[in-house]
Structures are given as structure tokens and as C-alpha cells.
mmCIF file of C-alpha atoms and ligand atoms in Angstrom:
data_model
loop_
_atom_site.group_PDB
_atom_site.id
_atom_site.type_symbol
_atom_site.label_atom_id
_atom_site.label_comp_id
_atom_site.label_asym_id
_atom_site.label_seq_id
_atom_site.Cartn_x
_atom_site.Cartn_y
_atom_site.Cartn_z
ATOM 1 C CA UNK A 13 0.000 0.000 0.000
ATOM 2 C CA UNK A 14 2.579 2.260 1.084
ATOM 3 C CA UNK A 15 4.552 1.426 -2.421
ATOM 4 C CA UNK A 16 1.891 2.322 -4.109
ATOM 5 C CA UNK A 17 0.957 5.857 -2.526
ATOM 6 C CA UNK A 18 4.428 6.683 -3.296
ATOM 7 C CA UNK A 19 3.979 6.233 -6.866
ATOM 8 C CA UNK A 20 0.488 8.253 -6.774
ATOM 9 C CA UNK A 21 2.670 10.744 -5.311
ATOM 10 C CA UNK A 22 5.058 10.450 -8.312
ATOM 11 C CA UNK A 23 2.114 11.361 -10.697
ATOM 12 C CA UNK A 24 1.573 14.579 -9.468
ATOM 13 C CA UNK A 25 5.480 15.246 -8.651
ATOM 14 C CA UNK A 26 5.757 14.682 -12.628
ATOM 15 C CA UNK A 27 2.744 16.481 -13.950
ATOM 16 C CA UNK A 28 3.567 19.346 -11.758
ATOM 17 C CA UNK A 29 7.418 19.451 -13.394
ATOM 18 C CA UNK A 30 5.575 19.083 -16.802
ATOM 19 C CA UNK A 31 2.912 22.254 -16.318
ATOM 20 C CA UNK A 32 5.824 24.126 -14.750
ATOM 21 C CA UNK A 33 7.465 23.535 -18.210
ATOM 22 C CA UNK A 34 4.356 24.101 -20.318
ATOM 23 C CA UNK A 35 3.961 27.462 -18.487
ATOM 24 C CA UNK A 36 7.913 28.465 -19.271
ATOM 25 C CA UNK A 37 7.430 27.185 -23.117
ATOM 26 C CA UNK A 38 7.917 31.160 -24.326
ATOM 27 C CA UNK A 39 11.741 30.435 -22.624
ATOM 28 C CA UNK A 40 11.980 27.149 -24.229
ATOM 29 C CA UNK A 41 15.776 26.823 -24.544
ATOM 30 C CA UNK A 42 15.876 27.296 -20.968
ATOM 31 C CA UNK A 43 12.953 24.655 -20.395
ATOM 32 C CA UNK A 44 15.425 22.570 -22.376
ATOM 33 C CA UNK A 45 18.286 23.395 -20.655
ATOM 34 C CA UNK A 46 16.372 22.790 -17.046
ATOM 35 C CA UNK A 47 15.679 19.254 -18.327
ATOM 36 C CA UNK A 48 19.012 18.592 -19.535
ATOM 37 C CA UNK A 49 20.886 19.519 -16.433
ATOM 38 C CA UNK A 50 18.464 17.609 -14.362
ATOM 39 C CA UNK A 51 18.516 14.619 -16.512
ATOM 40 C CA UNK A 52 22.528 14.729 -16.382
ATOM 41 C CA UNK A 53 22.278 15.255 -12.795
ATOM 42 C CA UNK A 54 20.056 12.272 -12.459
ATOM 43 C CA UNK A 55 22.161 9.922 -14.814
ATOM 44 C CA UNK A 56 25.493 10.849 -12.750
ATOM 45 C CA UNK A 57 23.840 11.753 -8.865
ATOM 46 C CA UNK A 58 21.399 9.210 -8.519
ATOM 47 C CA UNK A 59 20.827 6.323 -11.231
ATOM 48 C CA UNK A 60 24.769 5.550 -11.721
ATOM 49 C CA UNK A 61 25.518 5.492 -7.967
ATOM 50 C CA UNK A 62 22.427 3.255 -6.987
ATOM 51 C CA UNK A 63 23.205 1.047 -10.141
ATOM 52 C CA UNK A 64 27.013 0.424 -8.904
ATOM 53 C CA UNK A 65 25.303 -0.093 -5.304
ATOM 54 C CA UNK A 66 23.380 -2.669 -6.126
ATOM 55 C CA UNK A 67 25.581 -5.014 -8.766
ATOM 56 C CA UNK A 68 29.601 -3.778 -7.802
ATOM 57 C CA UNK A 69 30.373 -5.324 -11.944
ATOM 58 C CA UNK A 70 31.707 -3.782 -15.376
ATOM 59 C CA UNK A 71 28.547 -5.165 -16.219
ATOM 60 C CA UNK A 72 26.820 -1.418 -14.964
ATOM 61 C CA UNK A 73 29.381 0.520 -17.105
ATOM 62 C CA UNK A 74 27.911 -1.609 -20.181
ATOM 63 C CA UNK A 75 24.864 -1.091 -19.725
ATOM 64 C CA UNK A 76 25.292 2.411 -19.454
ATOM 65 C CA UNK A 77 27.667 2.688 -22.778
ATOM 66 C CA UNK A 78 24.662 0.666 -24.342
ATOM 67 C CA UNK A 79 21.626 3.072 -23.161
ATOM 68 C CA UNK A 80 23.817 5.909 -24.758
ATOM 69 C CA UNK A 81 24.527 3.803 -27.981
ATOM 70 C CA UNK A 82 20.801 2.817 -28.757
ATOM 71 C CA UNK A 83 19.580 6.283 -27.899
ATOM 72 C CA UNK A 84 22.636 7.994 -30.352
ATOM 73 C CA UNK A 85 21.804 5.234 -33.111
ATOM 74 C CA UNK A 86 18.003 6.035 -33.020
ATOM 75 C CA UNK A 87 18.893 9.603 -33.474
ATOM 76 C CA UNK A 88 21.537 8.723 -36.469
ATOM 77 C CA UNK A 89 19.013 6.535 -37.831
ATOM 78 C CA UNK A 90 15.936 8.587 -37.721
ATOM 79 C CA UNK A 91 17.642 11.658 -39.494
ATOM 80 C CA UNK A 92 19.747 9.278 -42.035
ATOM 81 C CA UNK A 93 16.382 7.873 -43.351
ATOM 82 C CA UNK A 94 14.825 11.908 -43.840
ATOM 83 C CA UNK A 95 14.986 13.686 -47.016
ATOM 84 C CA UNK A 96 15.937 17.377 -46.837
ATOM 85 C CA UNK A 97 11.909 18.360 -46.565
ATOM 86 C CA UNK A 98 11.142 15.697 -43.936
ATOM 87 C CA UNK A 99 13.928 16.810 -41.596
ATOM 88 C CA UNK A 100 11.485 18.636 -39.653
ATOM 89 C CA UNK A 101 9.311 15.294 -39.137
ATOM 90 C CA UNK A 102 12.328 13.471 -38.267
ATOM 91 C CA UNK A 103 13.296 15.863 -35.759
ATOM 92 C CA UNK A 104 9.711 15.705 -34.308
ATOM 93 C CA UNK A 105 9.954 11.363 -34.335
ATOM 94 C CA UNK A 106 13.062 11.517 -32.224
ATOM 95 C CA UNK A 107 11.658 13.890 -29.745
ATOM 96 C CA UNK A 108 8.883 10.838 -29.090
ATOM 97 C CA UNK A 109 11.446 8.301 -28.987
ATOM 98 C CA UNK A 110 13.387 10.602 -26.491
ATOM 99 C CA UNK A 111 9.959 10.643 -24.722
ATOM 100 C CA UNK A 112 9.039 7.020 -24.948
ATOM 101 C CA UNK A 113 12.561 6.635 -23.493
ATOM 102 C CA UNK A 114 11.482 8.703 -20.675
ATOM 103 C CA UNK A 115 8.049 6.982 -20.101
ATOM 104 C CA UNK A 116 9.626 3.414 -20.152
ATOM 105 C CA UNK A 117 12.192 5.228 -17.301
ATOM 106 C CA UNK A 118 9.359 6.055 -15.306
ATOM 107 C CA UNK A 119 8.188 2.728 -15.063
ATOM 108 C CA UNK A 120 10.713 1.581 -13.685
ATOM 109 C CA UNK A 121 11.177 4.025 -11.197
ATOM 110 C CA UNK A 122 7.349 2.572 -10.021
ATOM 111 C CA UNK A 123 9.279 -0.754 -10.219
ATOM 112 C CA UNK A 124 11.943 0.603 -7.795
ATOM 113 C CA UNK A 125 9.681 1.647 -5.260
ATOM 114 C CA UNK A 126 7.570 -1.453 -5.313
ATOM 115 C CA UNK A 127 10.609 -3.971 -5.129
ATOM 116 C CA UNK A 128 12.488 -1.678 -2.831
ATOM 117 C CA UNK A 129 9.492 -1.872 -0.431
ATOM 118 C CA UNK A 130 8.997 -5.745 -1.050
ATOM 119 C CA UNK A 131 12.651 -5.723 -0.233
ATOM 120 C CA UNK A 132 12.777 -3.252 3.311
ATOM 121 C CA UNK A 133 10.110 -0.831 3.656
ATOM 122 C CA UNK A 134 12.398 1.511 4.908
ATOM 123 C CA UNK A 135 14.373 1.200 1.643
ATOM 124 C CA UNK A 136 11.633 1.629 0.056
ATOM 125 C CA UNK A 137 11.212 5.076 1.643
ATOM 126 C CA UNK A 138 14.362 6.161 0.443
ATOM 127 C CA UNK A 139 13.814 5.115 -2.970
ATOM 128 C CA UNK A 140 10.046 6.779 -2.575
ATOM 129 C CA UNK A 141 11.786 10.170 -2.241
ATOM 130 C CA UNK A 142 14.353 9.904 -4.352
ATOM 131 C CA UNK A 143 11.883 9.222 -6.914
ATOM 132 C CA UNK A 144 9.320 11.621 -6.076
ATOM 133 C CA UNK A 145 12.426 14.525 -6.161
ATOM 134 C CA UNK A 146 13.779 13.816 -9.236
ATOM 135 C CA UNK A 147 10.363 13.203 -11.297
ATOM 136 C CA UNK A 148 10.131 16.461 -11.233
ATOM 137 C CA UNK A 149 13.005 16.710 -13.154
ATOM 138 C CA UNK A 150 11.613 13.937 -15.314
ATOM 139 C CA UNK A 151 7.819 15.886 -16.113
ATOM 140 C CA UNK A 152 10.061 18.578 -16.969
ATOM 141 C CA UNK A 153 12.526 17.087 -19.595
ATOM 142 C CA UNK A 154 9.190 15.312 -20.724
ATOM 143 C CA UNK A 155 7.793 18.089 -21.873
ATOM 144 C CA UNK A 156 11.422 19.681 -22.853
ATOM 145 C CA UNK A 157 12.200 16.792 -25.324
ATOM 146 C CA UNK A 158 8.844 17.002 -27.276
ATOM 147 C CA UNK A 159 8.685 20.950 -27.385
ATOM 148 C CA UNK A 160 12.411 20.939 -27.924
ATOM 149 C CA UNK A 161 11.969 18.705 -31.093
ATOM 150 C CA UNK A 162 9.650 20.850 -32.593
ATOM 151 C CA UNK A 163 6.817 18.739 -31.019
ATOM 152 C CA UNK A 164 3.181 19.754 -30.960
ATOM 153 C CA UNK A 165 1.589 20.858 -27.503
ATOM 154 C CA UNK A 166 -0.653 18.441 -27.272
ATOM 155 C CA UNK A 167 1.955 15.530 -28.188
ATOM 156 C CA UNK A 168 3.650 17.217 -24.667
ATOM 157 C CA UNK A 169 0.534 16.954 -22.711
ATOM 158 C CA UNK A 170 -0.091 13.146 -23.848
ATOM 159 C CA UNK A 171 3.293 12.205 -23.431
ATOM 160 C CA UNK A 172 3.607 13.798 -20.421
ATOM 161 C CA UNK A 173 0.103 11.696 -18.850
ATOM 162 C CA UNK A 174 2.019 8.480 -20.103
ATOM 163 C CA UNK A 175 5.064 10.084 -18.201
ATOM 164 C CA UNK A 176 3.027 10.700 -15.061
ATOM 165 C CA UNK A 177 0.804 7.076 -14.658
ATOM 166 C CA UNK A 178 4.064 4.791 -15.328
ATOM 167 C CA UNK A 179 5.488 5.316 -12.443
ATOM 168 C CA UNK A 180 2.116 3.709 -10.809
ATOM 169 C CA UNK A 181 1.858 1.093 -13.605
ATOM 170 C CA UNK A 182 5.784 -0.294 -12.869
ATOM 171 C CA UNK A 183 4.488 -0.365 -8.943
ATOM 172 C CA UNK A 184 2.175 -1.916 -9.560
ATOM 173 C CA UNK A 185 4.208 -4.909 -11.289
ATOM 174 C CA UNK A 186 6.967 -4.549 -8.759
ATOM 175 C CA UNK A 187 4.401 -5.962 -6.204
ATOM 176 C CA UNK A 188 3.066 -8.930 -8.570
ATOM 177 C CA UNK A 189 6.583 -9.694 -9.321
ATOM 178 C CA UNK A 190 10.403 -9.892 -7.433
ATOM 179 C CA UNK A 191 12.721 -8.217 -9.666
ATOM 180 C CA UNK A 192 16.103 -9.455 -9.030
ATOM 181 C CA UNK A 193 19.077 -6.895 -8.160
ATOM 182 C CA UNK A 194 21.503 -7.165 -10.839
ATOM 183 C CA UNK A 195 18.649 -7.123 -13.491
ATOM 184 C CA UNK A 196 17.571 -3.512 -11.777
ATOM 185 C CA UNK A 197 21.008 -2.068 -11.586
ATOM 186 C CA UNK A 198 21.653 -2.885 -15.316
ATOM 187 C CA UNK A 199 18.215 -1.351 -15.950
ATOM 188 C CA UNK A 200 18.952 1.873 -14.234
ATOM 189 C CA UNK A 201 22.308 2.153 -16.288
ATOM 190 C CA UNK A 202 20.751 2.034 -19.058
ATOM 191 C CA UNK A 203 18.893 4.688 -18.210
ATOM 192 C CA UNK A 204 21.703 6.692 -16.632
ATOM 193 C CA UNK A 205 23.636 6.433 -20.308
ATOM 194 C CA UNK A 206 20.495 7.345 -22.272
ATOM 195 C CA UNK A 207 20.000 10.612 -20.156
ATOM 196 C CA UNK A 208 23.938 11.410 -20.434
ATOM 197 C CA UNK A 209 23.498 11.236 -24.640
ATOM 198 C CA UNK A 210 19.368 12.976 -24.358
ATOM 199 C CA UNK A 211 20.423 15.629 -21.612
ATOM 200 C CA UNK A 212 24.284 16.498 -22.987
ATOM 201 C CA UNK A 213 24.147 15.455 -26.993
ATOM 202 C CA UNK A 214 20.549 16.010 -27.754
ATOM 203 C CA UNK A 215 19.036 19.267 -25.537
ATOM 204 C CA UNK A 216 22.218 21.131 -24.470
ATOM 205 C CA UNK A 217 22.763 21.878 -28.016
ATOM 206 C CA UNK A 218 19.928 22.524 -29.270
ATOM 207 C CA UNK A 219 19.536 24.719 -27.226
ATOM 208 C CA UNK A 220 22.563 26.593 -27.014
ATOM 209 C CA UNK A 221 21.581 27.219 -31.149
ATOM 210 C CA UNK A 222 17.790 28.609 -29.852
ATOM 211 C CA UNK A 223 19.521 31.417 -27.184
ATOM 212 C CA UNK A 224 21.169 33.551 -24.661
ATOM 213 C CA UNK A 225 24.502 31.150 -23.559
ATOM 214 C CA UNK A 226 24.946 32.947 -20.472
ATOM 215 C CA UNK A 227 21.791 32.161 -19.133
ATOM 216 C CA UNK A 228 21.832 28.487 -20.345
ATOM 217 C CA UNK A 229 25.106 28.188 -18.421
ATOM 218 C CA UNK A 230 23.377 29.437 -15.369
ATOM 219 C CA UNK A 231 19.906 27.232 -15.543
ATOM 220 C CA UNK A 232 21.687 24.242 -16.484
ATOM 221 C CA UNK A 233 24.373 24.121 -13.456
ATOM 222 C CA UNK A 234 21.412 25.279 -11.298
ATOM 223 C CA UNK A 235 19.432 22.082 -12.465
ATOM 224 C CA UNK A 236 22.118 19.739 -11.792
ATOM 225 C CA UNK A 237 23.064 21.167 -8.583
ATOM 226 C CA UNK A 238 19.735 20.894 -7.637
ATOM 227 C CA UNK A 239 19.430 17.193 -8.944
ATOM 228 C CA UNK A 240 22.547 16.708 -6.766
ATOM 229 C CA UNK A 241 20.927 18.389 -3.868
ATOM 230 C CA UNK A 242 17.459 16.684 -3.580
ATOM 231 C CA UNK A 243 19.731 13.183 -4.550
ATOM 232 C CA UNK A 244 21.672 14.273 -1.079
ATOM 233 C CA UNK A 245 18.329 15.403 0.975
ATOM 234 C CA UNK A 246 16.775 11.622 0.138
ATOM 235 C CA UNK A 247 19.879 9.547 0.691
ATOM 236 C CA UNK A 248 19.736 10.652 4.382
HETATM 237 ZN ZN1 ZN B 330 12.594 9.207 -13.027
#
């Protein structure tokens, strides 16, 4: 039960990061630029560390040179097969890949709060947190991907619903199913290398082309100091 209000409380930690991102579209390279240096903060405060605390092999490192890999080759891949007038639709198709990406993420941060509490409940209050922190972060860069890709608003708001009820979904599982450790930390890797390549080789430049570099400097070492900080807050 207590798993499970956790992840409700995800839902609305996400959609709130995601309207506070709708509402700052006009400023979208800084939207973009919040999401990257929270998803950076997230890949290298919180999903890398947990990963190498739960399976201490090269096999973490791996998996996180493999979720960069698959996320740079869908991006190759989607703009190799666009002619010169589709390049805006292929732009578009990799910000809902990016967002997919992001949904399947979510999931299994509900599937790290369920196991984590079929584990130790009192793990799984420290996971709960951690989660409900940084989902912020992750409604935010949901709606920062799609924008940033020259995605329609209402692609963001559906995207960012999918975002929002995974979380709940993958608890949901967790609690039907145990999930054993090594298969989690490889799956947060993963994750951790696909944020590195979406939050420093997808959104940091595009939107360093789209503005003012001074202030993208500033928002995106705020966002990862604050990832860093509300990683800190939870871990104690
Ligand atoms: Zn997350």
C-alpha cells in the first residue's frame, strides 16, 4: 500500500514538473536546458551510484555505454532515413522516442519503489523520495524533449500523462513480481547512459543554437546542482 501511494505521489510530482514547463514554453531553450541539467544530474547523482550499489560489476558501465549507444543510433538513424523536406518530421519522431525513453524510465522508477518496499520498507522510503524529487526533473525534460523537437503541444501533454501514470503502472508490477538486483542495476544504467546522450548530446545543443549562452550556463548548473541536492536530501 505504502509502495503504491508513493507512486500516486510520483504522478503529481511529474505532472507538476511538466505544467511548470508548459507554463515556461515562451523560454523554451531554458525549459530545455532545465531538463538537460536535471537529466545529467540524475544519470550521474542518482541512477549511476544506486546502479554500482546494487551489482559492484563492469557489467553497470555496459549497460550504461549501451543506453547511450541505442539512444545515439536512433537519433543517427531517424535523421539518415529523412529527405531534406522531412527533416522537420524526423526531428519531431526523435523527440517521441526521447519521450518514450522517458516513459519506459518512469516505469521503472514505479518498479523501484515497489521492489524496494517488497525488499525493506524503509528502503523503500528512500527510494520513494528519491523518486518523487527527481520526477520532477523527469515531467520537466518530458515536456522539454517534445517541445524541444519541434513537437506539438498536445503531443507534450499526452506524453507527459504516459510520463506521469508509469510510475504507478511499474508499482504496480513490482508488487506482482520480485525483480532481481543485478537485473535492476543494469536497468537503471541504461537509463543513466540514455539521459547522459538525451540531456548532454541532444538538448544542451539545441539549445545553445535557440539562445542567450549565459543564461543556459546558469539554468543548467542550477538544475544539476539541484538534482545533486534533492539526490543528497533523500539519501539521508
Ligand atoms: Zn525518473
Amino acid at each position: 500500500m505504502a509502495a503504491l501511494a508513493f507512486a500516486v505521489v510520483t504522478f503529481f510530482s511529474t505532472a507538476a514538473g511538466g505544467l511548470f514547463a508548459l507554463h515556461q514554453r515562451r523560454h523554451l531553450y531554458l525549459v530545455m536546458g532545465a531538463a538537460a541539467g536535471l537529466l545529467l544530474g540524475a544519470a550521474l547523482f542518482d541512477l549511476l551510484p544506486e546502479a554500482i550499489e546494487l551489482s559492484r560489476t563492469v557489467g553497470v558501465g555496459v549497460a550504461a555505454a549501451a543506453g547511450f549507444a541505442v539512444f545515439y543510433a536512433v537519433e543517427h538513424f531517424v535523421h539518415l532515413g529523412a529527405a531534406e523536406h522531412q527533416k522537420e518530421d524526423a526531428v519531431r519522431a526523435f523527440g517521441s522516442v526521447a519521450a518514450l525513453g522517458l516513459t519506459v524510465h518512469s516505469f521503472l522508477d514505479g518498479l523501484a519503489i515497489g521492489s524496494a518496499f517488497v525488499a525493506d520498507p524503509r528502503l523503500g522510503v528512500v527510494v520513494g523520495v528519491a523518486v518523487v524529487g527527481h520526477d520532477f526533473g523527469d515531467g520537466v525534460s518530458t515536456v522539454g524533449v517534445v517541445l524541444g523537437s519541434r513537437g506539438a503541444l498536445r503531443a507534450s501533454i499526452g506524453w507527459l500523462l504516459a510520463d506521469a501514470l508509469a510510475p504507478v503502472a511499474g508499482a504496480l508490477l513490482a508488487l506482482q513480481l520480485h525483480v532481481p538486483r543485478s537485473v535492476l542495476a543494469y536497468l537503471l544504467a541504461f537509463f543513466a547512459g540514455s539521459f547522459l546522450f538525451l540531456g548532454g548530446a541532444h538538448l544542451l545543443p539545441e539549445a545553445a543554437r535557440a539562445g542567450h549562452k549565459g543564461r543556459l550556463a546558469a539554468v543548467v548548473v542550477a538544475s544539476l546542482a539541484l538534482a545533486g541536492a534533492v539526490t543528497w536530501v533523500a539519501g539521508r
